Coordinates of C-alpha atoms in Angstrom, one line a residue:
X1 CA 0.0 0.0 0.0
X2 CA 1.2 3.4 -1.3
X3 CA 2.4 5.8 1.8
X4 CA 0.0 9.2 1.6
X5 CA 2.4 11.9 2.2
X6 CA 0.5 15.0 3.4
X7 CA 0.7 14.2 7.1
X8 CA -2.5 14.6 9.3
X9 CA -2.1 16.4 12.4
X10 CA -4.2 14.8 15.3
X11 CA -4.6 16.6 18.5
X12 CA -5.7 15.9 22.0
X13 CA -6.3 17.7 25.0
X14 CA -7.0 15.7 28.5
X15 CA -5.8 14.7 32.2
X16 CA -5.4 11.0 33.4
X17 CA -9.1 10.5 33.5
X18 CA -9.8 9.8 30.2
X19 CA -6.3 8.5 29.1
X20 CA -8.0 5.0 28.8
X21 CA -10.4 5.7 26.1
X22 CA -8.0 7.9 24.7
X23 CA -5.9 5.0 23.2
X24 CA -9.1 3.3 22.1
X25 CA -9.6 6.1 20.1
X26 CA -6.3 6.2 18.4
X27 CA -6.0 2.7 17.8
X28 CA -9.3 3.3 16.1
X29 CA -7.7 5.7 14.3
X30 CA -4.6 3.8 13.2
X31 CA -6.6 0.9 12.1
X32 CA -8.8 2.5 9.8
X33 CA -5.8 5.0 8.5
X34 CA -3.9 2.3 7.0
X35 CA -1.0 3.9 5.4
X36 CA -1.5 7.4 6.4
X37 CA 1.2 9.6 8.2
X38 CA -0.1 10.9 11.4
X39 CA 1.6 13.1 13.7
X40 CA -0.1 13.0 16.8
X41 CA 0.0 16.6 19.4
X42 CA -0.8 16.0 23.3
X43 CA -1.6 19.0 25.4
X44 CA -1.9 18.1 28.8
X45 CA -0.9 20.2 31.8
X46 CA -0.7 16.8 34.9
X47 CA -0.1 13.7 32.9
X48 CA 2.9 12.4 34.3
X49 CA 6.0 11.1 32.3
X50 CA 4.9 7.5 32.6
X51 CA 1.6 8.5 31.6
X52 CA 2.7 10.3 28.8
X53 CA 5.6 7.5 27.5
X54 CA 2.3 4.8 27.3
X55 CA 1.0 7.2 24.5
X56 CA 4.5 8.1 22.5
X57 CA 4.8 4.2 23.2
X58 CA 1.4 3.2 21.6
X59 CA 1.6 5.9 18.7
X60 CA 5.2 4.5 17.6
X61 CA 3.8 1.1 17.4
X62 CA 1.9 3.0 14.9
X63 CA 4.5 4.3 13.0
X64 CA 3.8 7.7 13.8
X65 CA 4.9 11.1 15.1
X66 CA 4.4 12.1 18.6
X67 CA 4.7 15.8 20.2
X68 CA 4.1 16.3 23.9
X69 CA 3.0 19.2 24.8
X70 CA 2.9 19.9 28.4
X71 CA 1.0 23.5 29.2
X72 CA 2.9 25.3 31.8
X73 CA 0.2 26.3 34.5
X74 CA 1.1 29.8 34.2
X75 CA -0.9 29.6 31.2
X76 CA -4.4 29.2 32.1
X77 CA -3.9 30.8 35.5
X78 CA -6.0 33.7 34.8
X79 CA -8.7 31.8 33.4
X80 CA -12.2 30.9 36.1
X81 CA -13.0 27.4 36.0
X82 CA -16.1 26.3 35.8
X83 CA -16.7 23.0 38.8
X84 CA -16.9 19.5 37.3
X85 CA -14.5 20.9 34.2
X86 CA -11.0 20.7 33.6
X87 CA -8.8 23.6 32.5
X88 CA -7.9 21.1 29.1
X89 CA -10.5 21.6 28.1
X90 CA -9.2 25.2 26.8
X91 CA -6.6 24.2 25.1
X92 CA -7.9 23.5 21.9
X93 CA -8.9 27.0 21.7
X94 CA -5.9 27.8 22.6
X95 CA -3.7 25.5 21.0
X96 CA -2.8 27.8 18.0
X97 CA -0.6 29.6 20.5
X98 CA 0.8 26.7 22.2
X99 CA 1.6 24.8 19.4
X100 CA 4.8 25.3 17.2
X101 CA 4.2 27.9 14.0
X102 CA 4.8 26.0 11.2
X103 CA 2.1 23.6 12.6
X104 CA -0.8 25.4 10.5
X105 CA -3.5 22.7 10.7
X106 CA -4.9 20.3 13.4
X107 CA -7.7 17.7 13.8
X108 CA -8.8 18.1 16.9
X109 CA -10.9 14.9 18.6
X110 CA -12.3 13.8 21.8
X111 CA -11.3 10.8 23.4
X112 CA -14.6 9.3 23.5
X113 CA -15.0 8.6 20.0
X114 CA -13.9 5.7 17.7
X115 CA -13.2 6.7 14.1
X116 CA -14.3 3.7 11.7
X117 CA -13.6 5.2 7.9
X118 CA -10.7 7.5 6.1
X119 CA -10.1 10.7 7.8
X120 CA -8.5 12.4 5.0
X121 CA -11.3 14.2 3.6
X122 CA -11.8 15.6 6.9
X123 CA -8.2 16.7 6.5
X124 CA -8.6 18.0 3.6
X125 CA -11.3 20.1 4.1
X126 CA -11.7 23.3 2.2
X127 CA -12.6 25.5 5.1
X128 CA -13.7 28.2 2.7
X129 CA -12.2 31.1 4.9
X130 CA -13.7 29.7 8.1
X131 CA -11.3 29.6 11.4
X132 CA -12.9 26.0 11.9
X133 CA -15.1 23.5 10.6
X134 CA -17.5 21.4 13.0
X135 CA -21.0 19.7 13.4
X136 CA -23.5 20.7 15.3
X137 CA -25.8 18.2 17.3
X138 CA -29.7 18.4 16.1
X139 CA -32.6 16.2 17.6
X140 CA -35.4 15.6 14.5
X141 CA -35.7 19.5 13.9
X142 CA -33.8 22.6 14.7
X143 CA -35.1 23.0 18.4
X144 CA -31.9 22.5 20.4
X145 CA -30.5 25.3 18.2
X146 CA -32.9 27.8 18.9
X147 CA -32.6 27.0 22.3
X148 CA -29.2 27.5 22.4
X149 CA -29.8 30.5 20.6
X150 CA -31.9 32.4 22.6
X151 CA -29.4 31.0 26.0
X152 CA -26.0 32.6 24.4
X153 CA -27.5 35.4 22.3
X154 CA -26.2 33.9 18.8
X155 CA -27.3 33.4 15.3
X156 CA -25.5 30.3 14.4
X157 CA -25.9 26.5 15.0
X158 CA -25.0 25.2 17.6
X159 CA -22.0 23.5 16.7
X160 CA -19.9 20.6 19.1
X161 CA -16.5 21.2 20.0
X162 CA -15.7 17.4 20.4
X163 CA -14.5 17.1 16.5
X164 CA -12.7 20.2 15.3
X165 CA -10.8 21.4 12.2
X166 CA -8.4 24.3 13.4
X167 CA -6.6 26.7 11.1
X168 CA -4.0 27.7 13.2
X169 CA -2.6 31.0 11.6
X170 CA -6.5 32.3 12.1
X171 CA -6.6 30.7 15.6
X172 CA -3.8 32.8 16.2
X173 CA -5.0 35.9 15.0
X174 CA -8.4 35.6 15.9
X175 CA -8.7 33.7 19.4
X176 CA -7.2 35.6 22.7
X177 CA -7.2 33.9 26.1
X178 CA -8.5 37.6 27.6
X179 CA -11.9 36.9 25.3
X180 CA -12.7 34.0 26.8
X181 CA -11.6 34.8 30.7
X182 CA -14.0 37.7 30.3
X183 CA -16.9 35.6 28.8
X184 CA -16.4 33.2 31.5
X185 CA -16.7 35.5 34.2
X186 CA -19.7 37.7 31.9
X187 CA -21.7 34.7 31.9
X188 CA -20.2 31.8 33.7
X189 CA -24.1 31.6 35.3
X190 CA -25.3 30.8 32.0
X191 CA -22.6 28.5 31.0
X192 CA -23.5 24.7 30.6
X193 CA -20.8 23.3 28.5
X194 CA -18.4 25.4 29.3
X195 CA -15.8 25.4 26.4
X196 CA -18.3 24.1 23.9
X197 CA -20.5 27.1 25.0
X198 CA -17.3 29.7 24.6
X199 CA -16.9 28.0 21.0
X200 CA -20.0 28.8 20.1
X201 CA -20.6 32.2 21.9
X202 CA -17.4 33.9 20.7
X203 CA -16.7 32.1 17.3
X204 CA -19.6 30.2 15.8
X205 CA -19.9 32.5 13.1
X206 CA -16.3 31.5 12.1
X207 CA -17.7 27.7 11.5
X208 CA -17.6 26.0 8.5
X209 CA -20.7 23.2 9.3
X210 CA -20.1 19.3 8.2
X211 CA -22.6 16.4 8.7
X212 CA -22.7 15.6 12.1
X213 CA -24.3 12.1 10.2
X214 CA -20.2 11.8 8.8
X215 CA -18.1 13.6 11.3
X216 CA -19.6 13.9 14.6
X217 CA -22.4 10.9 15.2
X218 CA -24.5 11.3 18.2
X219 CA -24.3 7.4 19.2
X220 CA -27.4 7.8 21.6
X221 CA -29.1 9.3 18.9
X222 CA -29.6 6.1 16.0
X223 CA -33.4 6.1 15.9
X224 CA -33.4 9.9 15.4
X225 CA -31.2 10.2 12.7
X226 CA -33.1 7.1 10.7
X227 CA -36.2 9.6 11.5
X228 CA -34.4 12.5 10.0
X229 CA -33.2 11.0 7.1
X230 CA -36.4 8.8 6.2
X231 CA -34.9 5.1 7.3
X232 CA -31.9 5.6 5.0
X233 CA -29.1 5.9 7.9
X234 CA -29.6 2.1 9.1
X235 CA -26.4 1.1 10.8
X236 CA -25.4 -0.6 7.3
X237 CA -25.3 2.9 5.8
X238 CA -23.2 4.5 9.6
X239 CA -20.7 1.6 8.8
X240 CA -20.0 2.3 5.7
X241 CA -20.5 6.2 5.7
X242 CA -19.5 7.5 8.9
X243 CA -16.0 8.1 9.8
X244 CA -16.8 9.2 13.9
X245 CA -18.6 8.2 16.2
X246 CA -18.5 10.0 19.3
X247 CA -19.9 8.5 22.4
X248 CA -21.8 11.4 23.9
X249 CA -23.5 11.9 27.6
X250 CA -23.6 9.4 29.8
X251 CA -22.9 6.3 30.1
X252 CA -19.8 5.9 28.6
X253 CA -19.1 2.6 26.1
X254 CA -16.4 1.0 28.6
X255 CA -18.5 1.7 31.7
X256 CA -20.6 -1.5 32.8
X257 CA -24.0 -0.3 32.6
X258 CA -23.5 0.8 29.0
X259 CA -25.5 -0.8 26.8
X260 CA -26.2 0.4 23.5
X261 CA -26.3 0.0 20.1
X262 CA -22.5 1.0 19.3
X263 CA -20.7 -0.2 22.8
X264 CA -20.4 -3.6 21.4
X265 CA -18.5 -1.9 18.4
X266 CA -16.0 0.4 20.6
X267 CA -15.9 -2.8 23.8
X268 CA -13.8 -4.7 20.4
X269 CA -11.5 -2.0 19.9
X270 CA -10.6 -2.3 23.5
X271 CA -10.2 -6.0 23.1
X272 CA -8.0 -5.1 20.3
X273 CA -5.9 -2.5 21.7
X274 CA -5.4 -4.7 24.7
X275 CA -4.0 -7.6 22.3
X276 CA -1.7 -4.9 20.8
X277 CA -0.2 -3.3 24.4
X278 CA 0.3 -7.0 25.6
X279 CA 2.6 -7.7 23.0
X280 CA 4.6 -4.3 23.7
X281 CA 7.4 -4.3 25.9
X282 CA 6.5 -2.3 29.6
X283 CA 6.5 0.9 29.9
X284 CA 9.1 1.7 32.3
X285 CA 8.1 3.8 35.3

């Protein structure tokens, strides 16, 4: 198989508590990437080095790049935190000035998601202009956007910050840690997703919307997307189409009580990734 040259940038932002289904993810990833070049970014600000060597350890088994990026608190000591949040979960805003300059382009995903087709096109986005491209979340009509609407004041969709395409140079240009202290602390009372709110508050009308139905599938939400799309979505057409699934709310596909249509789907990724880190040498502490 023919090696693509144009490598993908992948980035992740998280603490410890979500390293687990992070490497799901990317194994996810790399099995459905075959041939791709992938350099992977990590900004985290408590990981510790162990913590951090399983990942370089897992993404070299890949054959790929791996940047750690450890955000010095100093950074984000300005910034209120909302309870129940981590401070990663700035970063991706912010990651245009963490990140080296000649990194121009990112990929930014959750770590509760598998990714089950190509991401290239993704990649390869024309972003028309827009600072970043995203999907936003609808039930069977446009309600939850005119909800959010009429909550933040905006015009736009309301788009989820758990798959993002970032142009760095207008991240740069365009998004300043000062902005989003203040709209914290202007309407931190209003604020239920913190950093997806932010997104959407201060830069939704620098979106380019995709297809959630491609790039960002709700996996609670099967039986409303079939009603959206008149039956034609069956999980036939997800497997073939989609490229990420993202495992939103509660519970979570590797938590006991899960038991949906898709946790069979991500509980075999584990098993795989599993039969991959057995065979790796341990990760010394």
């Amino acid at each position: 198989m023919a090696i693509l040259t144009d490598e993908i940038n992948l980035l992740v932002t998280l603490n410890a508590g979500y390293l687990a289904p992070l490497k799901v993810m990317l194994y996810s990833v790399h099995a459905n990437n075959p041939g791709e070049r992938v350099h992977l970014w990590l900004l985290h600000a408590s990981l510790t080095p162990a913590e951090v060597a399983a990942v370089a350890q897992l993404t070299a088994s890949f054959g790929w790049q791996f940047s750690d990026e450890p955000v010095d608190a100093d950074f984000t000591a300005g910034v209120p935190l909302i309870k129940r949040y981590p401070k990663e979960m700035y970063f991706r805003l912010l990651s245009g000035e963490i990140l080296p300059h000649e990194v121009k382009r990112v990929i930014y995903l959750d770590p509760d998601l598998l990714v089950i087709n190509p991401l290239r096109p993704l990649w390869e986005l024309d972003l028309a202009g827009h600072m970043l491209a995203a999907a936003a979340h609808r039930g069977v009509t446009k309600l939850v956007d005119s909800v959010n609407q009429l909550r933040l004041g905006t015009t736009t969709s309301y788009f989820n910050s758990g798959v993002l395409v970032i142009d760095l140079d207008q991240a740069r240009a365009k998004i300043r840690l000062s902005d989003i202290t203040d709209a914290i602390e202007t309407h931190e009372s209003d604020l239920i997703l913190p950093d997806q709110d932010i997104l959407n508050f201060l830069y939704g009308t620098d979106i380019l919307e995709i297809p959630e139905e491609i790039w960002n599938y709700d996996t609670r939400k099967y039986l409303i997307y079939q009603t959206r799309n008149l039956t034609q979505h069956d999980i036939h057409w997800v497997m073939a189409n989609t490229v990420i699934l993202h495992y939103c709310g509660t519970p979570k596909p590797w938590d006991a009580s899960s038991d949906g249509k898709f946790t069979g789907l991500f509980l075999n990724y584990q098993q795989q990734l599993q039969r991959l880190l057995a065979s790796l040498e341990p990760v010394v502490e």
